[in-house]
Amino acid sequence: MAITIQWLGHSAFLLDIDGHAVLIDPFLTGNPLAAAQAADMNPEVILLSHAHGDHLGDTVDIAKASGAKVITNFEISNYMANEGVQDVVGMNPGGQGHFDFMSVKFTRAYHSSSFPDGSYGGVACGFIITAVESEKTIYFAGDTALFSDMQLIGDHGLDLAIVPIGDMFTMGVDDSVRALQLLNATHAIPMHYNTFPPITQDAADWGEKVNAHTDTSPIVLDPGDEHTLE
């Protein structure tokens, strides 16, 4: 079995994990780079890293329409339940949950988290996702700065790291390269860039720096493109 990763633009990804659909941070409506529409999404699970609108996105509507399980931090899980989402799991950094075909361990992301109305959205998180059948491990960093404990995250043995490169609100290109030196992932995909003018970046330049300064293989996707981890 294998894992297929499709970039839907910004930080939104659709993963096929051994035949199971997992949607991450589904900011599709209002996303100028979106490669899909919310109405077309039918995931089994939605992973949500934090409460900002460009990540929370269409989570409530997609979860209600599909019946997907939403896995997120504790505060957002309460928000989801209040919005009528039926299947919600609240977690926090350091916690690990086992969900049939995958395990998910929450990591800290150094970033803020608030709902679109400004209310508190709990801590921002990343995820270490491990597939039960194919045994592949993916680190989704979420919106974050570089931090030294990424070396500990790398100890999990990462097949793929998905890292932000947009700068301004998250790591930029150079810090993301340093992050990959700590994470030591086999492959890496950039995210959270080019959606809006403040986070415009040259992904080809990022890829060249990753090749030059790390042992990680960069994978640069256009919105809608897929990559499969065999």
GROMACS .gro file of C-alpha atoms in nm, residues 18-207:
model
  190
   18ASP     CA    1  -0.382   0.315   0.231
   19GLY     CA    2  -0.723   0.384   0.073
   20HIS     CA    3  -0.856   0.622   0.342
   21ALA     CA    4  -0.916   0.992   0.269
   22VAL     CA    5  -0.770   1.242   0.517
   23LEU     CA    6  -0.813   1.615   0.465
   24ILE     CA    7  -0.582   1.866   0.634
   25ASP     CA    8  -0.662   2.236   0.699
   26PRO     CA    9  -0.933   2.266   0.429
   27PHE     CA   10  -0.919   2.637   0.344
   28LEU     CA   11  -1.081   2.614   0.000
   29THR     CA   12  -1.357   2.875  -0.021
   30GLY     CA   13  -1.185   3.211  -0.060
   31ASN     CA   14  -0.847   3.052  -0.133
   32PRO     CA   15  -0.723   3.196  -0.466
   33LEU     CA   16  -0.503   2.889  -0.522
   34ALA     CA   17  -0.762   2.628  -0.428
   35ALA     CA   18  -0.748   2.323  -0.653
   36ALA     CA   19  -1.082   2.184  -0.532
   37GLN     CA   20  -1.417   2.296  -0.401
   38ALA     CA   21  -1.546   2.221  -0.056
   39ALA     CA   22  -1.856   2.052  -0.199
   40ASP     CA   23  -1.634   1.794  -0.372
   41MET     CA   24  -1.460   1.681  -0.052
   42ASN     CA   25  -1.567   1.354   0.111
   43PRO     CA   26  -1.299   1.268   0.369
   44GLU     CA   27  -1.315   1.012   0.647
   45VAL     CA   28  -1.102   1.234   0.872
   46ILE     CA   29  -1.021   1.604   0.887
   47LEU     CA   30  -0.706   1.716   1.071
   48LEU     CA   31  -0.715   2.080   1.175
   49SER     CA   32  -0.397   2.248   1.300
   50HIS     CA   33  -0.533   2.573   1.444
   51ALA     CA   34  -0.824   2.818   1.436
   52HIS     CA   35  -0.712   3.084   1.190
   53GLY     CA   36  -0.955   3.126   0.903
   54ASP     CA   37  -0.702   3.022   0.638
   55HIS     CA   38  -0.685   2.679   0.808
   56LEU     CA   39  -1.025   2.637   0.974
   57GLY     CA   40  -1.169   2.719   0.634
   58ASP     CA   41  -1.454   2.488   0.529
   59THR     CA   42  -1.409   2.235   0.809
   60VAL     CA   43  -1.758   2.267   0.958
   61ASP     CA   44  -1.942   2.241   0.625
   62ILE     CA   45  -1.730   1.951   0.498
   63ALA     CA   46  -1.757   1.760   0.826
   64LYS     CA   47  -2.135   1.799   0.837
   65ALA     CA   48  -2.177   1.692   0.475
   66SER     CA   49  -1.938   1.396   0.488
   67GLY     CA   50  -1.970   1.280   0.848
   68ALA     CA   51  -1.590   1.304   0.878
   69LYS     CA   52  -1.420   1.274   1.214
   70VAL     CA   53  -1.252   1.606   1.302
   71ILE     CA   54  -0.929   1.573   1.500
   72THR     CA   55  -0.799   1.901   1.638
   73ASN     CA   56  -0.700   2.076   1.959
   74PHE     CA   57  -0.928   2.076   2.262
   75GLU     CA   58  -1.065   2.429   2.223
   76ILE     CA   59  -1.143   2.386   1.854
   77SER     CA   60  -1.307   2.049   1.926
   78ASN     CA   61  -1.551   2.226   2.159
   79TYR     CA   62  -1.619   2.487   1.891
   80MET     CA   63  -1.685   2.212   1.636
   81ALA     CA   64  -1.928   2.036   1.867
   82ASN     CA   65  -2.113   2.363   1.928
   83GLU     CA   66  -2.137   2.410   1.551
   84GLY     CA   67  -2.310   2.073   1.519
   85VAL     CA   68  -2.021   1.855   1.404
   86GLN     CA   69  -2.104   1.509   1.535
   87ASP     CA   70  -1.769   1.326   1.543
   88VAL     CA   71  -1.496   1.533   1.708
   89VAL     CA   72  -1.176   1.438   1.890
   90GLY     CA   73  -0.991   1.701   2.096
   91MET     CA   74  -0.620   1.657   2.156
   92ASN     CA   75  -0.318   1.865   2.254
   93PRO     CA   76   0.061   1.862   2.194
   94GLY     CA   77   0.231   1.546   2.314
   95GLY     CA   78  -0.086   1.340   2.289
   96GLN     CA   79  -0.120   1.050   2.047
   97GLY     CA   80  -0.441   0.895   1.923
   98HIS     CA   81  -0.494   0.571   1.731
   99PHE     CA   82  -0.763   0.583   1.465
  100ASP     CA   83  -0.800   0.250   1.284
  101PHE     CA   84  -0.575   0.306   0.981
  102MET     CA   85  -0.339   0.568   1.130
  103SER     CA   86  -0.202   0.715   1.449
  104VAL     CA   87  -0.177   1.091   1.501
  105LYS     CA   88   0.059   1.254   1.748
  106PHE     CA   89   0.015   1.625   1.812
  107THR     CA   90   0.323   1.848   1.821
  108ARG     CA   91   0.359   2.210   1.922
  109ALA     CA   92   0.371   2.472   1.647
  110TYR     CA   93   0.513   2.813   1.740
  111HIS     CA   94   0.230   3.030   1.615
  112SER     CA   95  -0.087   3.198   1.740
  113SER     CA   96  -0.437   3.053   1.713
  114SER     CA   97  -0.763   3.247   1.719
  115PHE     CA   98  -1.101   3.214   1.554
  116PRO     CA   99  -1.205   3.464   1.286
  117ASP     CA  100  -1.392   3.667   1.554
  118GLY     CA  101  -1.069   3.698   1.755
  119SER     CA  102  -1.162   3.455   2.033
  120TYR     CA  103  -0.906   3.212   2.169
  121GLY     CA  104  -0.845   2.904   1.955
  122GLY     CA  105  -0.616   2.699   2.175
  123VAL     CA  106  -0.254   2.633   2.082
  124ALA     CA  107  -0.139   2.591   1.725
  125CYS     CA  108  -0.033   2.233   1.646
  126GLY     CA  109   0.141   2.013   1.398
  127PHE     CA  110   0.089   1.639   1.344
  128ILE     CA  111   0.298   1.326   1.312
  129ILE     CA  112   0.086   1.087   1.108
  130THR     CA  113   0.182   0.720   1.091
  131ALA     CA  114   0.001   0.480   0.859
  132VAL     CA  115  -0.077   0.145   1.019
  133GLU     CA  116  -0.058  -0.061   0.701
  134SER     CA  117   0.215   0.105   0.493
  135GLU     CA  118   0.405   0.222   0.804
  136LYS     CA  119   0.492   0.556   0.643
  137THR     CA  120   0.534   0.858   0.869
  138ILE     CA  121   0.446   1.215   0.772
  139TYR     CA  122   0.512   1.530   0.972
  140PHE     CA  123   0.276   1.819   0.896
  141ALA     CA  124   0.442   2.114   1.068
  142GLY     CA  125   0.145   2.350   1.059
  143ASP     CA  126   0.206   2.723   1.081
  144THR     CA  127   0.526   2.747   1.280
  145ALA     CA  128   0.860   2.911   1.338
  146LEU     CA  129   1.180   2.710   1.343
  147PHE     CA  130   1.237   2.547   1.681
  148SER     CA  131   1.514   2.320   1.804
  149ASP     CA  132   1.284   2.038   1.919
  150MET     CA  133   1.225   1.959   1.553
  151GLN     CA  134   1.528   1.736   1.600
  152LEU     CA  135   1.323   1.524   1.843
  153ILE     CA  136   1.038   1.511   1.591
  154GLY     CA  137   1.291   1.386   1.337
  155ASP     CA  138   1.373   1.096   1.568
  156HIS     CA  139   1.041   0.941   1.463
  157GLY     CA  140   1.197   0.858   1.126
  158LEU     CA  141   1.009   1.076   0.879
  159ASP     CA  142   0.931   0.969   0.527
  160LEU     CA  143   0.792   1.315   0.451
  161ALA     CA  144   0.792   1.658   0.614
  162ILE     CA  145   0.541   1.921   0.500
  163VAL     CA  146   0.677   2.261   0.605
  164PRO     CA  147   0.574   2.625   0.560
  165ILE     CA  148   0.808   2.851   0.362
  166GLY     CA  149   0.607   3.172   0.319
  167ASP     CA  150   0.782   3.387   0.582
  168MET     CA  151   0.603   3.684   0.746
  169PHE     CA  152   0.369   3.458   0.952
  170THR     CA  153   0.575   3.134   0.956
  171MET     CA  154   0.922   3.010   0.871
  172GLY     CA  155   1.067   3.145   0.551
  173VAL     CA  156   1.285   2.961   0.302
  174ASP     CA  157   1.611   2.970   0.497
  175ASP     CA  158   1.458   2.870   0.830
  176SER     CA  159   1.266   2.589   0.664
  177VAL     CA  160   1.592   2.453   0.523
  178ARG     CA  161   1.739   2.462   0.873
  179ALA     CA  162   1.426   2.285   0.998
  180LEU     CA  163   1.480   2.008   0.744
  181GLN     CA  164   1.836   1.964   0.867
  182LEU     CA  165   1.689   1.892   1.211
  183LEU     CA  166   1.398   1.680   1.088
  184ASN     CA  167   1.612   1.469   0.852
  185ALA     CA  168   1.306   1.361   0.655
  186THR     CA  169   1.348   1.157   0.339
  187HIS     CA  170   1.127   1.395   0.139
  188ALA     CA  171   0.980   1.741   0.195
  189ILE     CA  172   0.693   1.941   0.044
  190PRO     CA  173   0.659   2.319   0.093
  191MET     CA  174   0.330   2.485   0.189
  192HIS     CA  175   0.181   2.815   0.308
  193TYR     CA  176   0.328   3.029   0.030
  194ASN     CA  177   0.215   3.229  -0.277
  195THR     CA  178  -0.148   3.240  -0.165
  196PHE     CA  179  -0.131   3.614  -0.090
  197PRO     CA  180   0.134   3.879  -0.167
  198PRO     CA  181   0.294   3.888   0.181
  199ILE     CA  182   0.393   3.519   0.154
  200THR     CA  183   0.520   3.511  -0.205
  201GLN     CA  184   0.820   3.278  -0.241
  202ASP     CA  185   1.020   3.105  -0.515
  203ALA     CA  186   0.966   2.735  -0.453
  204ALA     CA  187   1.230   2.640  -0.709
  205ASP     CA  188   1.488   2.838  -0.511
  206TRP     CA  189   1.369   2.660  -0.196
  207GLY     CA  190   1.419   2.325  -0.368
   0.00000   0.00000   0.00000
